[in-house]
Coordinates of C-alpha atoms in Angstrom, one line a residue:
Chain Y
M1 CA 46.5 36.0 84.1
P2 CA 44.1 38.1 86.2
E3 CA 40.7 36.7 86.5
Q4 CA 38.8 39.4 84.6
D5 CA 41.3 39.0 81.6
A6 CA 40.8 35.3 81.6
K7 CA 37.0 35.8 81.6
D8 CA 37.3 38.3 78.7
H9 CA 39.5 36.0 76.8
L10 CA 37.1 33.1 77.2
C11 CA 34.1 35.2 76.1
E12 CA 36.0 36.4 73.1
Q13 CA 36.8 32.8 72.2
I14 CA 33.2 31.8 72.5
D15 CA 32.1 34.7 70.3
T16 CA 34.7 33.8 67.7
Y17 CA 33.5 30.2 67.7
I18 CA 29.9 31.2 67.3
S19 CA 30.6 33.7 64.5
H20 CA 32.9 31.3 62.6
R21 CA 31.6 27.8 63.2
I22 CA 27.9 28.7 63.2
V23 CA 27.0 32.1 61.7
L24 CA 29.6 32.2 58.9
A25 CA 29.4 28.5 58.4
D26 CA 25.6 28.8 57.6
S27 CA 26.3 31.4 54.9
V28 CA 28.8 29.2 53.2
I29 CA 26.5 26.2 53.4
E30 CA 23.8 28.4 51.8
E31 CA 26.1 28.9 48.8
Y32 CA 27.0 25.3 48.4
A33 CA 23.5 24.0 48.8
M34 CA 22.0 26.7 46.5
A35 CA 24.3 25.6 43.7
K36 CA 22.6 22.2 43.7
I37 CA 19.1 23.6 43.3
Q38 CA 18.0 23.8 39.7
N39 CA 14.9 25.6 38.4
G40 CA 11.9 23.4 38.4
A41 CA 13.3 21.2 41.2
V42 CA 10.9 19.6 43.7
I43 CA 12.6 19.6 47.1
M44 CA 11.5 17.5 50.0
T45 CA 12.2 18.6 53.6
Y46 CA 11.5 16.9 56.9
A47 CA 10.4 18.5 60.2
R48 CA 12.3 21.7 60.9
S49 CA 16.0 22.6 60.3
S50 CA 17.2 26.2 60.5
V51 CA 19.9 25.6 57.9
V52 CA 17.5 24.0 55.4
E53 CA 15.0 26.9 56.0
R54 CA 17.8 29.4 55.4
V55 CA 19.0 27.8 52.3
L56 CA 15.6 27.5 50.6
I57 CA 14.5 31.0 51.5
A58 CA 17.9 32.4 50.3
A59 CA 17.6 30.4 47.0
W60 CA 14.1 31.7 46.4
T61 CA 15.0 35.2 47.2
R62 CA 18.0 35.0 44.7
G63 CA 15.6 34.0 42.0
K64 CA 15.7 30.2 41.8
R65 CA 12.3 28.8 41.2
F66 CA 11.3 25.5 42.7
S67 CA 8.7 23.9 44.9
V68 CA 8.9 22.3 48.3
K69 CA 7.2 19.3 49.9
V70 CA 7.3 19.7 53.7
V71 CA 7.0 16.4 55.5
D72 CA 6.0 16.5 59.1
S73 CA 5.2 14.1 61.9
R74 CA 3.4 14.0 65.2
P75 CA 3.5 14.9 68.0
M76 CA 5.9 17.8 67.5
L77 CA 4.7 18.9 64.1
E78 CA 7.7 21.1 63.7
G79 CA 7.3 21.3 60.0
K80 CA 4.4 23.7 60.4
N81 CA 6.8 26.4 61.5
M82 CA 9.1 25.9 58.5
L83 CA 6.1 25.8 56.2
A84 CA 4.9 29.1 57.5
Q85 CA 8.3 30.7 56.7
F86 CA 8.3 29.3 53.2
V87 CA 4.7 30.4 52.4
K88 CA 5.5 33.9 53.7
V89 CA 8.3 34.2 51.1
G90 CA 6.1 32.8 48.4
I91 CA 7.5 29.3 47.8
P92 CA 4.9 26.9 46.4
C93 CA 4.6 24.2 49.1
T94 CA 2.9 20.9 49.7
Y95 CA 2.4 19.8 53.3
L96 CA 2.1 16.1 54.3
L97 CA 2.6 13.8 57.2
I98 CA 5.3 11.2 57.1
N99 CA 2.9 8.4 56.3
G100 CA 2.3 10.0 52.9
V101 CA 6.0 10.1 51.8
G102 CA 5.8 6.9 49.8
S103 CA 3.1 8.4 47.6
V104 CA 4.9 11.6 46.7
I105 CA 8.6 10.4 46.6
A106 CA 8.3 9.7 42.8
E107 CA 7.8 13.4 42.2
V108 CA 10.8 14.6 44.2
S109 CA 14.1 15.7 42.7
M110 CA 16.1 15.9 46.0
V111 CA 15.7 15.8 49.7
F112 CA 17.2 18.4 52.1
L113 CA 17.7 17.2 55.7
G114 CA 19.1 18.8 58.8
A115 CA 21.1 17.0 61.5
H116 CA 21.6 17.2 65.2
A117 CA 24.9 15.3 65.1
I118 CA 27.2 13.7 62.5
N119 CA 29.0 10.5 63.7
S120 CA 32.4 9.6 62.6
N121 CA 31.1 6.5 60.7
G122 CA 29.0 8.8 58.6
S123 CA 25.7 8.1 60.2
V124 CA 23.5 11.1 60.9
Y125 CA 21.7 11.6 64.2
S126 CA 18.6 13.7 63.5
R127 CA 14.9 14.2 64.3
A128 CA 13.0 10.9 64.6
G129 CA 11.6 10.2 61.1
T130 CA 14.6 11.4 59.2
A131 CA 15.9 7.9 58.7
L132 CA 12.6 6.9 57.1
V133 CA 12.6 9.7 54.7
A134 CA 16.2 9.2 53.7
M135 CA 15.7 5.5 53.2
L136 CA 12.7 6.0 50.9
A137 CA 14.5 8.6 49.0
K138 CA 17.5 6.3 48.4
E139 CA 15.2 3.5 47.3
H140 CA 13.8 5.8 44.6
S141 CA 17.3 7.1 43.6
V142 CA 16.5 10.6 44.9
P143 CA 19.7 12.3 46.2
V144 CA 19.7 13.0 49.9
L145 CA 21.6 16.1 51.0
V146 CA 22.3 16.5 54.7
L147 CA 23.0 20.2 55.5
S148 CA 25.1 20.6 58.7
E149 CA 27.8 22.8 60.1
T150 CA 31.1 21.0 61.0
Y151 CA 30.7 21.7 64.8
K152 CA 28.0 19.0 64.8
Y153 CA 30.6 16.4 64.0
S154 CA 31.3 13.9 66.8
N155 CA 34.0 11.3 67.0
N156 CA 31.2 8.9 68.2
I157 CA 30.3 5.8 66.3
Q158 CA 26.6 4.9 66.5
L159 CA 25.1 1.8 65.0
D160 CA 21.4 2.1 65.9
S161 CA 18.8 4.5 67.1
F162 CA 18.2 2.8 70.4
T163 CA 21.4 2.8 72.4
K164 CA 21.5 6.5 72.6
N165 CA 18.3 8.6 72.3
E166 CA 16.1 11.0 74.2
L167 CA 12.5 10.4 75.1
A168 CA 10.1 13.3 75.2
P169 CA 7.4 13.3 77.8
I170 CA 3.9 12.3 76.8
P171 CA 1.9 14.3 76.1
D172 CA 4.7 16.6 74.9
P173 CA 4.2 20.1 76.2
R174 CA 6.2 21.4 73.2
T175 CA 3.7 20.1 70.7
S176 CA 1.8 22.5 68.7
S177 CA -1.0 20.1 67.8
R178 CA -4.4 19.9 69.4
R179 CA -4.9 17.0 71.7
I180 CA -6.4 14.0 69.9
T181 CA -9.2 12.4 72.0
T182 CA -11.0 9.1 71.7
R183 CA -14.2 7.8 73.2
D184 CA -14.4 4.5 74.9
R185 CA -17.5 2.2 75.0
L186 CA -19.0 4.1 77.9
G187 CA -18.7 7.4 76.0
N188 CA -15.9 8.8 78.1
E189 CA -13.6 11.0 76.3
T190 CA -9.9 10.5 76.9
D191 CA -6.7 11.9 75.5
V192 CA -5.1 9.4 73.1
D193 CA -1.7 10.1 74.5
D194 CA -2.8 9.7 78.1
D195 CA -1.6 6.3 79.2
T196 CA -2.3 6.5 82.9
R197 CA -5.6 4.7 82.4
N198 CA -4.1 1.5 81.1
P199 CA -1.1 0.0 82.9
N200 CA -0.4 -2.4 80.1
L201 CA 0.2 0.4 77.6
Q202 CA 3.4 2.3 77.4
S203 CA 3.9 5.1 74.9
I204 CA 7.3 6.2 73.9
N205 CA 8.2 9.3 72.0
P206 CA 11.8 9.1 70.9
L207 CA 13.1 12.4 69.7
Y208 CA 16.0 11.2 67.4
D209 CA 16.9 8.5 65.1
L210 CA 20.0 7.4 63.2
T211 CA 20.3 7.5 59.4
P212 CA 23.1 5.1 58.2
H213 CA 25.6 6.6 55.8
T214 CA 24.5 4.4 53.0
H215 CA 21.2 6.4 52.8
I216 CA 23.0 9.7 52.4
T217 CA 24.3 11.0 49.1
V218 CA 26.3 14.0 50.4
L219 CA 26.9 16.0 53.5
V220 CA 26.9 19.8 52.8
T221 CA 29.2 21.6 55.2
E222 CA 31.0 24.9 55.2
V223 CA 34.2 23.1 54.1
G224 CA 32.5 21.7 51.1
L225 CA 30.5 18.8 49.8
I226 CA 31.6 15.6 51.6
P227 CA 30.6 12.1 50.7
P228 CA 29.5 10.0 53.6
S229 CA 32.5 7.7 53.3
A230 CA 34.9 10.6 53.9
I231 CA 33.1 12.1 56.9
S232 CA 35.7 11.0 59.3
T233 CA 38.2 13.5 57.7
L234 CA 36.3 16.2 59.6
A235 CA 38.0 14.9 62.7
G236 CA 41.0 16.8 61.6
L237 CA 39.0 20.1 61.8
R238 CA 38.0 19.3 65.4
D239 CA 41.5 18.8 66.5
K240 CA 42.4 22.2 65.2
D241 CA 40.0 23.7 67.6
K242 CA 41.8 22.2 70.5
G243 CA 44.4 24.9 69.8
M244 CA 41.9 27.4 71.0
Q245 CA 42.6 26.5 74.6
L246 CA 43.1 29.0 77.3
S247 CA 46.7 29.5 78.3
V248 CA 46.9 30.9 81.7
Chain H
M1 CA 53.3 37.5 40.8
F2 CA 49.6 38.5 40.8
E3 CA 49.8 39.3 37.1
L4 CA 51.3 35.9 36.4
M5 CA 48.4 34.2 38.3
E6 CA 45.9 36.3 36.3
A7 CA 47.7 35.3 33.0
V8 CA 47.5 31.7 34.0
K9 CA 43.8 32.0 34.8
D10 CA 43.1 33.7 31.4
A11 CA 45.0 31.0 29.6
A12 CA 43.0 28.3 31.4
T13 CA 39.7 30.0 30.6
K14 CA 40.7 30.2 26.9
L15 CA 41.7 26.6 26.8
K16 CA 38.5 25.4 28.5
R17 CA 36.4 27.3 26.0
H18 CA 38.3 25.9 23.0
Y19 CA 38.1 22.3 24.0
S20 CA 34.5 21.9 25.0
H21 CA 34.4 18.1 24.8
N22 CA 37.3 17.7 27.3
S23 CA 36.1 20.4 29.6
V24 CA 36.0 18.4 32.8
S25 CA 39.4 16.9 32.8
L26 CA 40.9 20.1 31.4
S27 CA 39.3 22.1 34.2
A28 CA 40.8 19.6 36.7
G29 CA 44.2 19.8 35.1
C30 CA 44.1 23.6 35.0
D31 CA 43.1 23.9 38.6
V32 CA 46.0 21.7 39.7
F33 CA 48.4 23.7 37.6
Y34 CA 47.1 26.9 39.1
Q35 CA 47.6 25.5 42.6
F36 CA 51.1 24.4 41.6
I37 CA 52.0 27.9 40.4
S38 CA 50.6 29.5 43.5
S39 CA 52.8 27.2 45.6
L40 CA 55.8 28.7 43.7
R41 CA 54.8 32.1 45.1
D42 CA 57.4 31.6 47.8
F43 CA 60.2 32.1 45.3
G44 CA 60.0 35.9 45.4
Q45 CA 57.5 38.6 45.8
A46 CA 59.1 41.6 44.1
S47 CA 59.2 40.9 40.4
I48 CA 57.6 38.4 38.1
Q49 CA 60.8 36.5 37.3
L50 CA 59.7 33.6 35.3
D51 CA 63.2 32.2 34.5
P52 CA 64.1 30.7 37.8
K53 CA 60.7 29.2 38.0
L54 CA 60.8 27.7 34.5
P55 CA 62.7 24.5 35.4
A56 CA 60.2 23.8 38.1
V57 CA 57.4 24.3 35.7
R58 CA 59.0 22.2 33.0
E59 CA 59.7 19.5 35.6
Y60 CA 56.0 19.5 36.5
A61 CA 55.1 19.0 32.8
Q62 CA 57.6 16.2 32.4
N63 CA 56.2 14.6 35.6
T64 CA 52.9 14.1 34.0
K65 CA 54.4 11.8 31.4
Q66 CA 56.2 9.7 34.1
V67 CA 52.9 9.5 36.0
K68 CA 51.5 7.2 33.3
D69 CA 54.4 4.8 33.7
T70 CA 54.0 4.8 37.5
I71 CA 50.4 3.9 37.1
A72 CA 51.2 1.2 34.5
D73 CA 53.6 -0.4 37.0
N74 CA 51.0 -0.6 39.7
V75 CA 48.4 -2.0 37.2
D76 CA 50.7 -4.7 36.0
A77 CA 50.6 -6.5 39.4
F78 CA 46.9 -6.9 39.0
I79 CA 46.9 -8.3 35.5
K80 CA 47.1 -12.1 35.6
D81 CA 48.4 -14.1 32.7
D82 CA 45.8 -15.0 30.1
S83 CA 43.5 -12.2 31.2
V84 CA 40.6 -10.9 29.1
I85 CA 40.1 -7.2 29.7
L86 CA 37.3 -5.0 28.6
T87 CA 38.0 -1.3 28.1
H88 CA 36.0 1.7 26.8
G89 CA 37.1 4.4 24.4
Y90 CA 40.7 5.5 24.1
S91 CA 42.7 6.3 27.2
R92 CA 46.5 6.9 26.9
V93 CA 47.1 5.7 30.4
V94 CA 45.2 2.4 29.8
V95 CA 46.9 1.7 26.5
N96 CA 50.3 2.5 28.1
A97 CA 49.5 0.0 30.9
F98 CA 48.5 -2.7 28.4
L99 CA 51.6 -2.2 26.3
L100 CA 53.8 -2.3 29.4
S101 CA 52.3 -5.6 30.6
H102 CA 52.6 -7.0 27.1
R103 CA 56.3 -6.1 27.0
K104 CA 56.8 -7.8 30.3
G105 CA 55.5 -11.0 28.7
R106 CA 51.9 -11.2 30.0
R107 CA 49.4 -12.6 27.6
I108 CA 46.3 -10.4 27.6
S109 CA 43.4 -10.1 25.2
V110 CA 41.4 -6.9 25.1
Y111 CA 37.8 -6.2 24.1
V112 CA 37.2 -2.5 23.4
T113 CA 33.8 -0.9 22.8
E114 CA 33.2 1.1 19.6
T115 CA 32.5 4.1 21.9
R116 CA 30.0 5.9 19.7
P117 CA 29.7 8.5 18.5
R118 CA 33.3 9.6 18.5
G119 CA 34.5 6.1 17.7
L120 CA 37.6 6.3 19.9
G121 CA 37.6 2.6 20.5
M122 CA 39.0 2.2 17.0
R123 CA 42.2 4.1 18.1
T124 CA 42.7 1.8 21.0
H125 CA 42.2 -1.2 18.7
E126 CA 44.7 0.2 16.2
L127 CA 47.4 0.7 18.8
L128 CA 47.0 -2.6 20.5
T129 CA 47.0 -4.7 17.4
K130 CA 50.0 -2.9 16.1
A131 CA 51.8 -4.0 19.3
G132 CA 50.7 -7.5 18.9
I133 CA 48.0 -7.7 21.6
P134 CA 44.8 -9.5 20.4
C135 CA 42.1 -6.9 20.4
T136 CA 38.4 -7.1 19.2
I137 CA 36.0 -4.2 18.9
I138 CA 32.6 -4.9 20.3
L139 CA 29.4 -2.9 20.0
D140 CA 28.5 -0.6 22.8
S141 CA 25.3 -2.6 23.2
A142 CA 27.2 -5.9 23.4
V143 CA 28.8 -5.2 26.7
A144 CA 26.3 -7.4 28.6
Y145 CA 26.7 -10.1 26.0
A146 CA 30.5 -10.1 26.4
M147 CA 30.6 -9.6 30.2
D148 CA 30.8 -13.3 31.1
K149 CA 34.0 -13.7 29.0
V150 CA 35.7 -10.9 30.7
D151 CA 38.0 -11.0 33.7
M152 CA 38.1 -7.3 34.5
I153 CA 37.2 -3.9 33.3
M154 CA 39.9 -1.3 32.9
V155 CA 39.1 2.3 31.9
G156 CA 40.7 5.7 32.1
C157 CA 38.7 8.8 33.0
E158 CA 38.3 12.5 32.3
A159 CA 38.1 13.3 36.0
V160 CA 37.7 11.8 39.4
V161 CA 35.1 13.6 41.4
E162 CA 34.8 14.2 45.1
S163 CA 32.3 11.3 45.7
G164 CA 35.0 8.9 44.5
G165 CA 33.2 8.4 41.2
I166 CA 34.5 9.2 37.8
V167 CA 33.5 11.2 34.7
N168 CA 34.4 9.4 31.5
A169 CA 33.1 8.9 27.9
V170 CA 29.5 8.1 27.8
G171 CA 28.9 4.3 28.2
S172 CA 31.3 3.9 31.1
C173 CA 28.5 4.0 33.7
Q174 CA 26.6 1.4 31.9
M175 CA 29.7 -0.8 31.6
A176 CA 30.4 -0.5 35.3
M177 CA 26.8 -1.3 36.3
I178 CA 26.8 -4.4 34.1
A179 CA 30.2 -5.4 35.6
K180 CA 28.8 -5.1 39.1
A181 CA 25.9 -7.3 38.2
F182 CA 28.4 -9.9 37.0
N183 CA 30.8 -9.4 39.9
K184 CA 33.7 -8.3 37.7
P185 CA 36.1 -5.8 39.1
V186 CA 36.2 -2.3 37.6
H187 CA 39.6 -0.7 37.6
V188 CA 40.0 3.0 36.8
L189 CA 43.3 4.5 35.9
A190 CA 43.5 8.1 36.8
E191 CA 46.4 10.5 37.1
S192 CA 46.3 12.8 40.2
Y193 CA 45.8 16.0 38.2
K194 CA 42.5 14.7 37.1
W195 CA 41.0 14.8 40.6
T196 CA 38.5 17.6 40.8
R197 CA 36.3 19.2 43.5
L198 CA 33.1 18.4 41.7
F199 CA 30.2 16.5 43.3
P200 CA 27.6 15.5 40.8
L201 CA 24.4 14.2 42.5
S202 CA 23.3 12.6 39.3
Q203 CA 24.0 12.6 35.6
Y204 CA 22.0 15.7 35.1
D205 CA 24.1 17.5 37.8
L206 CA 27.2 17.3 35.7
P207 CA 28.6 20.6 34.4
T208 CA 28.5 19.1 30.9
H209 CA 24.7 18.6 31.0
N210 CA 22.3 21.1 29.5
D211 CA 18.7 21.3 28.7
H212 CA 19.2 20.2 25.1
I213 CA 20.6 16.8 26.1
L214 CA 17.8 14.2 26.1
S215 CA 15.2 16.7 25.2
F216 CA 12.2 16.0 23.1
D217 CA 11.2 17.6 19.9
L218 CA 7.5 18.6 20.1
V219 CA 7.1 20.2 16.7
S220 CA 3.4 21.1 16.9
T221 CA 3.6 23.0 20.2
P222 CA 4.7 26.7 20.2
P223 CA 8.0 27.1 22.1
T224 CA 7.7 28.4 25.7
S225 CA 10.4 30.2 27.6
G226 CA 11.5 27.1 29.5
S227 CA 10.4 25.4 32.7
N228 CA 10.5 28.5 34.9
S229 CA 7.2 28.0 36.7
P230 CA 7.0 24.6 38.2
L231 CA 3.7 23.4 39.6
P232 CA 3.9 21.6 42.8
G233 CA 3.3 18.0 42.2
T234 CA 4.5 17.9 38.7
P235 CA 6.2 14.6 38.2
R236 CA 9.9 15.4 38.1
R237 CA 10.7 13.0 35.3
H238 CA 8.4 14.6 32.7
H239 CA 9.9 18.0 31.9
P240 CA 9.9 18.0 28.1
V241 CA 11.8 21.0 26.8
L242 CA 9.7 22.4 24.0
R243 CA 11.6 23.3 20.9
T244 CA 10.5 23.3 17.4
T245 CA 13.7 22.8 15.5
D246 CA 17.4 22.2 16.3
S247 CA 19.8 24.9 15.3
I248 CA 22.7 23.9 17.6
P249 CA 25.8 23.1 15.4
N250 CA 26.8 19.6 15.8
L251 CA 30.4 19.1 16.7
L252 CA 30.0 15.4 17.4
F253 CA 29.5 14.4 13.8
A254 CA 32.3 16.6 12.6
A255 CA 34.7 14.6 14.9
Q256 CA 33.2 11.2 14.1
R257 CA 35.6 9.1 12.1
H258 CA 33.5 5.9 11.9
P259 CA 31.8 5.5 8.5
P260 CA 28.3 3.9 8.3
L261 CA 28.7 0.1 8.2
D262 CA 26.7 -0.4 5.0
T263 CA 27.7 2.3 2.5
T264 CA 25.1 1.3 0.0
M265 CA 22.4 2.3 2.4
S266 CA 23.8 5.7 3.3
T267 CA 21.0 7.8 1.9
N268 CA 19.5 10.2 4.5
S269 CA 16.3 8.3 5.0
M270 CA 17.9 4.9 5.3
S271 CA 21.1 5.7 7.2
N272 CA 21.9 3.4 10.1
V273 CA 23.5 6.3 11.9
M274 CA 21.3 8.7 13.8
P275 CA 20.4 12.1 12.1
V276 CA 22.4 15.1 13.0
G277 CA 19.5 16.8 14.9
Q278 CA 19.2 13.8 17.2
A279 CA 22.9 13.3 17.7
G280 CA 23.1 16.7 19.3
R281 CA 20.7 15.6 22.1
N282 CA 23.2 13.0 23.3
P283 CA 25.7 13.4 26.1
E284 CA 29.5 13.0 25.6
V285 CA 30.4 12.0 29.1
D286 CA 28.7 10.3 32.0
Y287 CA 29.2 10.0 35.7
T288 CA 29.9 6.6 37.2
P289 CA 29.0 6.6 40.9
P290 CA 31.6 5.2 43.4
E291 CA 29.6 2.1 44.2
Y292 CA 30.4 0.6 40.8
I293 CA 34.1 1.2 41.0
T294 CA 36.5 -1.4 42.6
L295 CA 39.8 0.4 42.6
L296 CA 41.5 3.5 41.3
F297 CA 45.1 3.3 40.1
T298 CA 46.8 6.6 40.5
D299 CA 50.3 8.0 40.8
A300 CA 49.5 8.5 44.5
G301 CA 48.9 4.8 44.9
I302 CA 46.1 2.3 44.5
L303 CA 43.0 3.7 46.2
T304 CA 39.4 2.7 46.8
P305 CA 36.8 5.2 45.8
E306 CA 36.3 5.9 49.5
G307 CA 40.0 6.4 49.9
I308 CA 40.1 9.0 47.0
S309 CA 37.2 11.0 48.4
S310 CA 38.9 11.0 51.9
Y311 CA 42.2 12.1 50.2
L312 CA 40.4 14.9 48.2
V313 CA 38.5 16.2 51.2
T314 CA 41.7 16.2 53.4
M315 CA 43.6 18.0 50.7
S316 CA 41.0 20.7 50.3
L317 CA 40.7 21.1 54.1
R318 CA 44.4 21.5 54.2
S319 CA 44.5 24.0 51.4
E320 CA 41.7 26.0 52.9
S321 CA 43.3 26.3 56.3
S322 CA 46.7 27.3 54.9

C-alpha cells in the first residue's frame, strides 16, 4: 500500500474510533443514565467528569427535575468547573468539600461518578477521593453509578491504589485555588504546600485511587448497565477492536 | 416478515397490559419470544409464510414445559434426604422440582409462607399435601422464627435481572435476607426465558413501583401536583405523596382467596385484614439483590448470580454486534 494511502487509512480508523467509542458512546450513556434519574432525586457527584456533566445537563434540559451535591477536594478543586456548568443551566446545587460528605450522604438518592480506567476485576481507577465517596455511599445504601465508555476498560487487575498511581507536583500548577499560607512563630508567611523549608516533611499529591467493585452498584456504559461482577465480559469488546488492524 | 414482527409486538403489548400483576416475567418472556421469531427471519424474506415456521414455533412452546423438568433434575442433586425446605408463594417450577424429588424417593418436608395478600402459598400447600409431601403453611412474619429449622430456601421468580438478582412475589427479599443472616442457602429456580435486561438500583427503581405504593394519606392537607420542585437538602427519605382519598381500584382484594381467620370479627372496623384503601399502597413484587442469592438453577445450567449477569451481558453484547 502506498504510504499516503496507509496514512489516510490510519487517520480514518482513528476518526471512526473517536466517533464510535467516544462521541456516540457518550450519547448512549446519556440515555441509559437519564433513565435512572427520577424527579426529586438528589444526586451526588465528585470532582469533574465530562460524562457525568453531560448526563446531568441533558437530563435537566429534557425536563427532569433534581438537585445536585457537587463534592470537591483540594488541591485541584475540579468540581468548581462542573458546578459552574450546572448553575449556568439552572440546576439547584450544593457545593461541599470531601470532608463534608458524611454529613450529607443521608440526603442523597444516588451517586454519579466518572472513571479514568475500569479494571477487569471490576475495580474503578478514578480521581483521588472517589473511593471515599463510593465507600460512604455504599455504607448508607446509596446506589453508586459509574459512568464510563467501554474504551476505558483495561485487562489490568489492580488491588490497591498504591502500586500504580501518579503524583502531581506540589504546589500543583493546575490548581485553581488560591495558595493557602500560614504564619510561623516569627511571623513569616509561608505557603502551606511548600515543603522545601522542612526536610522532614514530604507532601504527596496522588492523582488517582482505586474503588473496589464491592462499592459500585452498576457501571453505565454504551453497551448497557453492567454489574461489577460481570465487567470482565467487556474484554470481548476489546478483542473485536483488534480486527481494526492495518493490513498492508 | 416485518408485519409478522409488528403483529407479535402488538400481541405482546396487549398481553402485558392485561396481566398487570405478572408484568415483569411476561415482559421477559415476550422479549425472548420476539428475539426467537426474529432469528427465524432467515427462513425467507419474500412472503410471510407462517406454515413452515409453525413447527419451530410449536417446538419452542413445548420446550418451555421440558425446561421445568431439566431444572427439576438439576435441583434434585442438591436436595439431601430429610431436608426441610422453605419456599414462598406458588411457583410451578418449584412444585415440579419437589414432586420429582419425592417421586425419586427423597424425604422432604416443606414450609411455605402464606404469601399475602394473594395467598398463593395455599396453592403450593394443596399440591404438595396431595402428593404426600408433609407441608405446613407459616405466617409471612414467622420466617425468622422458622429459619433455624430450615435447611435451605427454594423459590421461583418472575424475572432474573441483569445484576444477578431476582424479582419475585413480595416477601422474597425479606426471606433471603433472613436466610443470609442464618447462613442458609437460597436457591432460585428460573427458566431462561425469565432473564431480562432490567437493572433495578433499588426496590423503588422497579418498573412495578409507582408513587402510590408506600404513600401516606395526609387527609387535612390540600393535594399538590406531586414532588416536582425538590429543594436541595430535602431528606430523600421523606417525600410524602399528598393525596386526600384513594380512588384506585383494588385488584389485590379481588384476587385474594384467603378468608379472614376469624369470621365472627369480620365487620369493617374489627377486621384483621387491612382495609382496601391501604392494601392498594402495597407492592406485589420485590427485588432481591444478588448478594442474598446462593445459586440459580436454570435450563442453561446451575449458575451463581455473578455467572448469570456475565451470561446476560455477553448475550446482549453478542446480539448488539450481530
